[in-house]
Amino acid sequence: MSSILTNDTSLDPVLREIAEKVYAGTRINNQDAEYLFEKASLSFVGSLANYIREKKHGDNTYFNRNFHIEPTNICLYTCSFCSYSRLIKKRSEGWEYTLEDIMDIVKSYDDKPVTEVHIVGGVLPQYDVTFYASLFSEIKKHRPELHVKALTPVEYHYIFKKDKISYEEGMLLMKNAGLDSMPGGGAEIFHPEIRDQIAGGKCSGEQWLRIHEIWHELGGRSNATMLYGHIESYFHRVDHLDKLRQLQDKTGGFQTFIPLKFRNQDNQMSHLPEVSHVEDLKNYAISRIYLDNFDHIKAYWPMIGREMAQLSLSFGVDDIDGTIDDTTKIYSMAGSEEQNPALSTEELVQMIRRVGRKAIERDTLYNVVQDYTDVVFEEDNLYKGYVSLPVV
Ligand code: V47
Ligand code: SF4
């Protein structure tokens, strides 16, 4: 297939070759990806990523209605990018929910049409296999249709080791207790050169990948993240994407890739500047181009802000997470754009429509809950013909 990019004879020949691969549906290699990070313009990677995004999903942009619970904001580990790690020395300033506390939060959503609960937090000894197995089965007993997306290999590695059970036994136990899927956290940067410096002590990159592999073999689905924009180089980012693409080739169990921009407030890496919005958009785009076997790329809007989330929809992103009406502390503590990341369904739909995309509410497994294309809101009439629309 030829395009404005492949026909441009003044274009750097390496970039032209990469564009040809993308339009032919051929996989780009690690060298290509590093070259894109180093040499390509934002508009170049943007148009390739948008081509792939539209080929896969057209204008469809997915979101789901979920809520987050963080059992504790205290953690044994000392990841230098994380604002939770400081609290272990001043434990009384944090929170440590009991199973009953968590169930009270779950019950407070009883009259709300949420489809998913996302549970993740710090690592502490009292949150062990028995605790989480009881929690998952209590949630399922209370609200069977609520999808439990919970914990990462960081917690699973810790609790299985503590109970001296294998990953295989442990993940099966969690599945039988009610675990439906795994979120993408704890991945950070897999390469030990970086991981040892920023997340030393917790599960290694190999262990993270192995736990996802076992979960996929059990028929489970999961997400993957990458924490970028700190001390890593483009080589480390591409290596991370490579490991994910290889595992996805093997299992097909990943649903979504979520790049997470390092935020520098209130953690041990606060001296590092945050990367620019241009870098964020390039990173979304190159992830979309490289991860040809991932269906979805998600922008986590509470972290990057609503306008950046809207922009990302032209740079490969097709999912903007949930209608979160709870405050997710790990991000507000680290300096995220949204101090109170709550949006109503209508606000989220309008956000998507204002950049010319179609809003589709999905469940965790990407089954369509509602297509909002033809849904009319009161605001549609109120602002008809106005150039300057309010930013939701
Ligand atoms: O693993 C911690 C990140 C992750 C900071 O699967 C930080 O649907 C930036 O994975 N700056 C947990 N990021 C959150 C996560 C996630 C979020 C939304 C949706 C899904 C999903 C998964 O948060 C951690 C870590 O990489 N994080 N501190 C920080 N200062
Ligand atoms: Fe603990 Fe996770 Fe924070 Fe690391 S990133 S200190 S494992 S909560």
XYZ file of N, CA and C in Angstrom, residues 62 64 115-116 147-149 180-182 215 219-223 253 255-256 295-296 319 362-369:
90
model
N -12.932 3.006 23.615
C -13.558 2.210 24.681
C -13.333 2.819 26.065
N -14.717 1.876 30.400
C -15.603 1.042 31.223
C -15.904 1.744 32.544
N -19.096 -2.171 36.358
C -18.941 -3.578 35.946
C -17.648 -4.195 36.487
N -16.776 -3.354 37.061
C -15.451 -3.873 37.450
C -14.961 -3.225 38.737
N -16.819 -7.800 37.965
C -15.548 -8.375 37.512
C -14.431 -7.963 38.483
N -13.749 -8.962 39.025
C -12.650 -8.683 39.971
C -11.324 -8.669 39.214
N -10.795 -7.458 39.022
C -9.475 -7.297 38.372
C -8.516 -6.925 39.482
N -10.960 -12.601 38.382
C -11.386 -12.659 36.982
C -10.281 -12.246 36.020
N -9.536 -11.202 36.385
C -8.412 -10.830 35.517
C -7.369 -10.061 36.315
N -6.231 -9.864 35.667
C -5.116 -9.177 36.333
C -4.856 -7.823 35.681
N -1.141 -17.345 34.261
C -2.528 -16.864 34.306
C -3.196 -17.031 32.928
N -6.415 -19.622 31.179
C -7.550 -19.044 30.444
C -7.850 -17.612 30.854
N -7.004 -17.038 31.723
C -7.256 -15.665 32.192
C -6.721 -14.613 31.237
N -7.251 -13.428 31.340
C -6.766 -12.289 30.545
C -6.110 -11.285 31.495
N -5.230 -10.476 30.927
C -4.566 -9.483 31.775
C -4.104 -8.306 30.929
N -3.644 -7.271 31.618
C -3.094 -6.090 30.956
C -1.597 -5.998 31.225
N -2.843 -13.754 25.709
C -3.690 -13.425 26.870
C -3.752 -11.955 27.271
N -4.747 -8.125 26.936
C -5.797 -7.362 26.259
C -5.303 -5.980 25.869
N -4.649 -5.317 26.825
C -4.362 -3.891 26.678
C -2.973 -3.555 27.169
N -4.436 -5.913 21.062
C -5.633 -5.290 20.487
C -5.763 -3.820 20.880
N -5.425 -3.511 22.139
C -5.750 -2.171 22.647
C -4.558 -1.457 23.288
N -8.469 3.398 24.032
C -9.164 3.100 25.283
C -8.769 4.159 26.308
N -17.553 -0.543 27.440
C -17.210 -1.970 27.352
C -17.181 -2.556 28.748
N -17.162 -3.890 28.827
C -16.842 -4.498 30.116
C -15.343 -4.809 30.108
N -14.855 -5.453 31.138
C -13.408 -5.664 31.233
C -12.875 -6.469 30.053
N -13.692 -7.399 29.547
C -13.231 -8.267 28.455
C -13.571 -7.706 27.071
N -13.906 -6.434 27.023
C -14.197 -5.710 25.779
C -15.486 -6.161 25.079
N -16.398 -6.753 25.843
C -17.743 -6.947 25.296
C -18.413 -5.580 25.354
N -19.180 -5.248 24.304
C -19.820 -3.932 24.275
C -20.982 -3.897 25.265
N -20.951 -2.921 26.162
C -22.059 -2.720 27.107
C -23.053 -1.748 26.485
